[in-house]
Short mmCIF file of C-alpha atoms and ligand atoms in Angstrom, two decimals:
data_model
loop_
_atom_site.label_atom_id
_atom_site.label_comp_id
_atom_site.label_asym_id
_atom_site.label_seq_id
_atom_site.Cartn_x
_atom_site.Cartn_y
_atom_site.Cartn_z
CA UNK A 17 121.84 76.71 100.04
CA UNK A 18 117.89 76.86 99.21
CA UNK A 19 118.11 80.15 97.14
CA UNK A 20 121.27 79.60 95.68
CA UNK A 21 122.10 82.59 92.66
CA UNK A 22 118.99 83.53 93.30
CA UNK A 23 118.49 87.93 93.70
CA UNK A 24 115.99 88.84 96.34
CA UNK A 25 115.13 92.15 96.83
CA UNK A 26 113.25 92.61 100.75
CA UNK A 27 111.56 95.37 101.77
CA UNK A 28 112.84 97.09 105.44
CA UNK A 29 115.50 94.66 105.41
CA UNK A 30 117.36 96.68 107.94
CA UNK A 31 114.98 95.79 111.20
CA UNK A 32 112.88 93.31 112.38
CA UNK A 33 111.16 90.51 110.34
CA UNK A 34 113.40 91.76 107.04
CA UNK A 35 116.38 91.69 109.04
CA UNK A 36 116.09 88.72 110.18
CA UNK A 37 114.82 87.45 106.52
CA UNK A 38 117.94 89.24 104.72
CA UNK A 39 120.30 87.28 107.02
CA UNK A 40 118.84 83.78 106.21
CA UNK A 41 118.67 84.72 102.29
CA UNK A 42 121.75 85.45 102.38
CA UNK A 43 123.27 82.29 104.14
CA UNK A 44 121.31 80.42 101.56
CA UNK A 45 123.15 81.81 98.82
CA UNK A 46 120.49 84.66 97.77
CA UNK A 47 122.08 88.18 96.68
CA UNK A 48 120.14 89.88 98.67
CA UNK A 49 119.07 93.45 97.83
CA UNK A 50 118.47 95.43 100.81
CA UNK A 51 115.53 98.27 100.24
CA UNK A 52 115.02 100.20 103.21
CA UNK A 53 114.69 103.40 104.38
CA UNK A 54 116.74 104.28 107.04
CA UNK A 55 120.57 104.79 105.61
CA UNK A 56 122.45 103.54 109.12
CA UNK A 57 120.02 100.66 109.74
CA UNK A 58 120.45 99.29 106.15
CA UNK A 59 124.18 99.71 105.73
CA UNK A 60 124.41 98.24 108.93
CA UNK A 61 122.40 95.28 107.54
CA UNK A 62 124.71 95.55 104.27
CA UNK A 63 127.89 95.22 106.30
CA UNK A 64 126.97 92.41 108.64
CA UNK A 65 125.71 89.99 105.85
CA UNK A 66 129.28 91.07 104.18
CA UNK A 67 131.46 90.31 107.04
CA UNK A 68 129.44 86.91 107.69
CA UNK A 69 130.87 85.99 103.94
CA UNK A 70 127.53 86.13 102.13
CA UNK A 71 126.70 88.65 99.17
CA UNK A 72 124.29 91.66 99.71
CA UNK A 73 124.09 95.20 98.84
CA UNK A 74 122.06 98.49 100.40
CA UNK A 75 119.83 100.58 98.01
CA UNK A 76 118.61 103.23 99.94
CA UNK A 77 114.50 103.37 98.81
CA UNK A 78 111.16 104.51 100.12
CA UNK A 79 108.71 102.12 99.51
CA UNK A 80 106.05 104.52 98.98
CA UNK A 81 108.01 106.86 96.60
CA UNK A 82 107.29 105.98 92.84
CA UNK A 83 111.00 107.28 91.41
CA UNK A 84 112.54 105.88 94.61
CA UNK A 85 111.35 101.94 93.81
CA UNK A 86 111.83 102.28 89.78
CA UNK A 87 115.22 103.48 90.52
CA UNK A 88 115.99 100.55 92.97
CA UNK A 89 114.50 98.08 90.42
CA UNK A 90 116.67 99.36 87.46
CA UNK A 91 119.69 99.71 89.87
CA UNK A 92 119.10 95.86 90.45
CA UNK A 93 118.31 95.15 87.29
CA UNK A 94 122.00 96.87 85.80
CA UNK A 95 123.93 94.98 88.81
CA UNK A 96 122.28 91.34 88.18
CA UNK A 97 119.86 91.70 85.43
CA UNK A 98 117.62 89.57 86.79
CA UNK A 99 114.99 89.71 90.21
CA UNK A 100 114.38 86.12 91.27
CA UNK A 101 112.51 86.96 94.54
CA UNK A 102 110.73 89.99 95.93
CA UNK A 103 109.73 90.32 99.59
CA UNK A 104 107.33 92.86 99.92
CA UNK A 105 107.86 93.26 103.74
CA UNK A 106 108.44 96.96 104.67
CA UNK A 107 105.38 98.38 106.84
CA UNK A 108 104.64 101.11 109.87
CA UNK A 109 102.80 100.05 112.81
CA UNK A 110 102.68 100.12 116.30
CA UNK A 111 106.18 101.64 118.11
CA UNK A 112 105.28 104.88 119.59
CA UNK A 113 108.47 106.36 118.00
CA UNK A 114 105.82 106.13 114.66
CA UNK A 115 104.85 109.54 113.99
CA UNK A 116 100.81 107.72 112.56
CA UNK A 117 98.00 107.20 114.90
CA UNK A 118 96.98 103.89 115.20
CA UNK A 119 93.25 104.28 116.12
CA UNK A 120 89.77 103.31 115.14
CA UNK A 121 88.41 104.71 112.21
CA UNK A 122 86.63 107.96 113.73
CA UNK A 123 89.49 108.63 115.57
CA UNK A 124 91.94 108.42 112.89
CA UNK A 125 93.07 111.48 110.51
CA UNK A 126 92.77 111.18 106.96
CA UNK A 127 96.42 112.57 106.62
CA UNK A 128 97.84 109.01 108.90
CA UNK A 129 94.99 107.08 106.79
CA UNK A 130 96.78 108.05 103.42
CA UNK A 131 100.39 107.52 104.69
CA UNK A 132 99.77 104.18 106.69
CA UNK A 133 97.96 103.00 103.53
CA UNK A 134 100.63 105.06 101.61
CA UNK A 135 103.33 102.72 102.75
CA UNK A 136 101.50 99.63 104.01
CA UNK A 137 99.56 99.17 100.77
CA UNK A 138 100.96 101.32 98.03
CA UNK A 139 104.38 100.26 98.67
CA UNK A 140 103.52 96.93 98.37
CA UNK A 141 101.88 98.02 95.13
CA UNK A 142 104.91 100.18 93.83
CA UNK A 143 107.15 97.39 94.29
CA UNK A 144 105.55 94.96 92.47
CA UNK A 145 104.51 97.13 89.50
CA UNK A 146 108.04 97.68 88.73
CA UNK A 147 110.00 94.32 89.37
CA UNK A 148 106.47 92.15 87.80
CA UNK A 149 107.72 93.24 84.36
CA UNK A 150 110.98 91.72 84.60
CA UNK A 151 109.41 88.62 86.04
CA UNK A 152 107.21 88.06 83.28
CA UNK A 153 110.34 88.77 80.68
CA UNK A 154 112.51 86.18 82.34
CA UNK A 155 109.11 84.24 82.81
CA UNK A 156 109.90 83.24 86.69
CA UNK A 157 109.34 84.80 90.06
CA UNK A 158 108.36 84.76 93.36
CA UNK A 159 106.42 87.35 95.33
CA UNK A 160 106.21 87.13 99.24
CA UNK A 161 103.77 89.68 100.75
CA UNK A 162 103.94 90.24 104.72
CA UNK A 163 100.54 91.24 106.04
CA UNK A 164 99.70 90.47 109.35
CA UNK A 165 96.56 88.82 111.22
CA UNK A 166 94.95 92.30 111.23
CA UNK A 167 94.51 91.75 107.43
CA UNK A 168 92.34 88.71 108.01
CA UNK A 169 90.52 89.33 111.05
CA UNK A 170 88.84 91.89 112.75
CA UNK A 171 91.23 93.24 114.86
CA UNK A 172 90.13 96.71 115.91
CA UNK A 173 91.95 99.79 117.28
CA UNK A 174 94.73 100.80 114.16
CA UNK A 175 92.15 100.97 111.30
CA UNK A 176 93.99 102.47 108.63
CA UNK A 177 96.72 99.53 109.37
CA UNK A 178 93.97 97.03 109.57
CA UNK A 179 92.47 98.15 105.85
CA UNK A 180 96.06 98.03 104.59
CA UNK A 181 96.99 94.55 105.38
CA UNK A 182 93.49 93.56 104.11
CA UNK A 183 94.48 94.90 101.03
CA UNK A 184 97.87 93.24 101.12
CA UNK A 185 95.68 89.82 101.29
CA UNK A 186 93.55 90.62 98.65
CA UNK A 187 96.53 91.95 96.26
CA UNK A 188 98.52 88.33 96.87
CA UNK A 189 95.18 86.13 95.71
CA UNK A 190 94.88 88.75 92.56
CA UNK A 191 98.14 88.82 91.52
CA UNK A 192 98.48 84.69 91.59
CA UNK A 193 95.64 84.45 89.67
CA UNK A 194 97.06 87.13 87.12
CA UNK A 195 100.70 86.53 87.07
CA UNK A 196 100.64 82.68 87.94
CA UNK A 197 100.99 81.93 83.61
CA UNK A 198 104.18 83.77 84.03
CA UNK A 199 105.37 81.27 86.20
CA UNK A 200 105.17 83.96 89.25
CA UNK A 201 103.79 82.91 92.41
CA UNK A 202 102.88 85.35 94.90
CA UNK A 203 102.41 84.09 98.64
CA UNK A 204 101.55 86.18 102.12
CA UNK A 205 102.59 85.48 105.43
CA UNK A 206 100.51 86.87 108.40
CA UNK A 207 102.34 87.15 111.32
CA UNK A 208 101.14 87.24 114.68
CA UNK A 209 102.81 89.44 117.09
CA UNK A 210 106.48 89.04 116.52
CA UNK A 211 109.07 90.60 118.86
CA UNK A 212 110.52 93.54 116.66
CA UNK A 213 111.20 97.22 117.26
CA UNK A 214 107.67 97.66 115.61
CA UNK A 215 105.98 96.40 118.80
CA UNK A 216 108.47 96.73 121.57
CA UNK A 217 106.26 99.72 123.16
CA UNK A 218 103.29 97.48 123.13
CA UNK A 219 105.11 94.74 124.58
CA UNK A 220 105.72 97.23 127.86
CA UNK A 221 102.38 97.12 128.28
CA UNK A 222 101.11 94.11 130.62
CA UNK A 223 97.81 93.84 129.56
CA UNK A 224 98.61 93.96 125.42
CA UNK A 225 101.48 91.03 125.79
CA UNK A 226 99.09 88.81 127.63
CA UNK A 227 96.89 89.22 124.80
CA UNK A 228 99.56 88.61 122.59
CA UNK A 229 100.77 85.64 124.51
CA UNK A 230 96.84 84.16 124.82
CA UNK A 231 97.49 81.90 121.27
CA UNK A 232 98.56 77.71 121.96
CA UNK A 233 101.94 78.57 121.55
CA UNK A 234 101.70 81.00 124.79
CA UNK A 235 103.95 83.25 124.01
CA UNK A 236 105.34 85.88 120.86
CA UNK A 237 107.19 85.14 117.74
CA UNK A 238 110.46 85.91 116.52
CA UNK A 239 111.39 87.58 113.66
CA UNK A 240 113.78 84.52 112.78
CA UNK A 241 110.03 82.32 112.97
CA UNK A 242 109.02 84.93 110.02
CA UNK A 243 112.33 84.64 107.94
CA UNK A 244 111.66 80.89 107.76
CA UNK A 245 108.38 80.85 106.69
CA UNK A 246 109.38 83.53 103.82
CA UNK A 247 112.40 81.09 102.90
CA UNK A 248 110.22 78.72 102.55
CA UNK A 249 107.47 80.15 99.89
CA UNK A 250 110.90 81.88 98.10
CA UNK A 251 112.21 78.49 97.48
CA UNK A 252 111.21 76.15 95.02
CA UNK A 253 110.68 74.18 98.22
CA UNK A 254 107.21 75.64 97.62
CA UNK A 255 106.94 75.25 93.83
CA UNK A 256 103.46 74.35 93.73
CA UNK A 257 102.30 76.82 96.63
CA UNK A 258 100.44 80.15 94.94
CA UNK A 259 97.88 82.45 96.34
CA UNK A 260 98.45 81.17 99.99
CA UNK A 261 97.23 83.54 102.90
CA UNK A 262 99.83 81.79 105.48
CA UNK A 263 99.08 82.51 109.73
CA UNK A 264 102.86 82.85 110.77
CA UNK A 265 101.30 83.35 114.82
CA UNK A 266 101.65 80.05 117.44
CA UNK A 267 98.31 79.27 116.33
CA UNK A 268 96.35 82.73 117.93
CA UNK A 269 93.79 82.92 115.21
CA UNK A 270 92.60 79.70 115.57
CA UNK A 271 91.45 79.86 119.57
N1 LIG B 28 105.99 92.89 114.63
C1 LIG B 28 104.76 92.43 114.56
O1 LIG B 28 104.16 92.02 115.57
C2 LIG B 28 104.05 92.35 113.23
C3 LIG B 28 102.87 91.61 113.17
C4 LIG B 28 102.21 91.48 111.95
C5 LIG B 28 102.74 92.06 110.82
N2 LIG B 28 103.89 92.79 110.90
C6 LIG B 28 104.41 93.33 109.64
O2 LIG B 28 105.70 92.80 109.41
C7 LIG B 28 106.47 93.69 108.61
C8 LIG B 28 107.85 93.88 109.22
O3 LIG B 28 107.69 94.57 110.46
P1 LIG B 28 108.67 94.39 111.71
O4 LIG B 28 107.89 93.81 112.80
O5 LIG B 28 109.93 93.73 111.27
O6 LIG B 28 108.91 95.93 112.07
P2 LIG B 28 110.21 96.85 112.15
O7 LIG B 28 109.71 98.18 112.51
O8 LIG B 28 111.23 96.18 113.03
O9 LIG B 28 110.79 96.85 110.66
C9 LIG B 28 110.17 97.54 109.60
C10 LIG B 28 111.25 98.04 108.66
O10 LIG B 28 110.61 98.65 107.52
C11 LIG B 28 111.30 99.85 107.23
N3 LIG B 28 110.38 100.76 106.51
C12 LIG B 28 109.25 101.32 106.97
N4 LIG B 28 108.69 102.11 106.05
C13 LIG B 28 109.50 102.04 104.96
C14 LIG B 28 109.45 102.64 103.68
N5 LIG B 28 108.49 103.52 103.34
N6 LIG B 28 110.42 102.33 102.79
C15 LIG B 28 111.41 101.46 103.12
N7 LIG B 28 111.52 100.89 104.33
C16 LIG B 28 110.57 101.18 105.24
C17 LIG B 28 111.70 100.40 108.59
O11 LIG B 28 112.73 101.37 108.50
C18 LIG B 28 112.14 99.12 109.28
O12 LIG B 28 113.50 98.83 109.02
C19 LIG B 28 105.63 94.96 108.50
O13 LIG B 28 104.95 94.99 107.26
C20 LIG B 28 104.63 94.82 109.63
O14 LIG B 28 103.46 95.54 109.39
C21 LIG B 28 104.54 92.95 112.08
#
């Protein structure tokens, strides 16, 4: 029970790396606030975590939507008055069912520019503007940010997702420095390819999984390898841990 009464809201908990997160929150005794998107994948998310005996609940919420998040954070806020944990983890990327190009920079249209940054960035941004102020009042809190290797290195071909992550970097090492005398920490995680609906496309394609397999490890994540890592910097197992950029990725950015 590492987050024990604790309330964490995370971001696209109903796929993926949130998925997987919400579960483990959850079986460590976090209420977990699931803020996604899509209504069947997060009230299927919602009903699982129920029927495995642990406490969450489904707020329906775009990310990117300014009256969507500050109605999520004072619906959370009226249910538990307090936010103990925010996992900004919700993102677009690679899946081919995503309607954005994923291209370098000349190739890319401003309109999928603004909306991959729209999400990828702002919603990170949204999120914490509104549940930072009732961290500060209740002078705790704990921000996890996912990024992704493409926000520390130069990985080229989805530009607009690239600059986004970066920003997601450089947003965790600001906010520790300006929220850390509220006792708030704020943390990022940079996965490495993880094996989620996000990437399954790519993973069809022989030539991208080698490259995703190339790291020590010699092979891709799970999502369950991402919830652990995010447990970890959301407990107070990590209580002296701020402003970390963490590589989540068998070791691939350091070959
Ligand atoms: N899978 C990878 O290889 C990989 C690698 C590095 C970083 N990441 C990052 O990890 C995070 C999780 O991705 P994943 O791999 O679990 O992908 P995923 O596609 O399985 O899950 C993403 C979830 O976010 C939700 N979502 C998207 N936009 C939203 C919005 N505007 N509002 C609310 N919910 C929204 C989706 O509905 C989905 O449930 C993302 O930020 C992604 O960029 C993924």
């Amino acid at each position: 029970m590492r987050l024990e009464g604790k309330v964490a809201i995370i971001t696209g908990a109903g796929s993926g790396q949130g998925k997987a997160s919400a579960k483990l929150f959850a079986k460590e005794g976090a209420k977990v606030v699931i803020a996604e998107w899509n209504e069947e994948a997060g009230k299927r998310m919602e009903q699982e975590i129920v029927d495995a005996g642990n406490e969450a609940v489904f707020i329906q919420t775009d990310i990117s939507d300014e009256s969507n998040v500050t109605l999520l954070v004072d619906q959370v806020v009226d249910m538990y008055g307090r936010i103990d944990i925010l996992f900004n983890n919700a993102g677009i990327g690679f899946s081919s069912s995503s309607k954005y190009k994923m291209a370098p920079l000349l190739e890319t249209p401003l309109k999928d520019w603004n909306d991959i940054l729209g999400i990828n960035l702002n919603g990170a941004y949204l999120m914490s503007k509104y549940v930072l102020p009732v961290m500060i009042k209740q002078k705790s809190g704990n921000i996890v940010n996912n990024s992704s290797l493409n926000g520390v290195l130069g990985v080229t071909g989805a530009d607009a997702y690239t600059a986004a992550k970066g920003g997601v970097v450089a947003l965790t090492r600001v906010m520790a420095v300006d929220y850390g005398k509220y006792n708030i920490r704020v943390n990022c995680i940079c996965p490495g390819a993880i094996d989620t609906p996000m990437i399954a496309d790519a993973l069809k394609n022989p030539e991208v999984s080698k490259n995703y397999e190339a790291g020590p490890l010699g092979r891709v994540g799970k999502p369950e390898e991402i919830a652990y890592a995010a447990l970890f910097l959301a407990s107070d197992e990590s209580s002296y841990v701020t402003g970390l950029i963490m590589p989540v990725d068998g070791g691939w950015s350091v070959v």
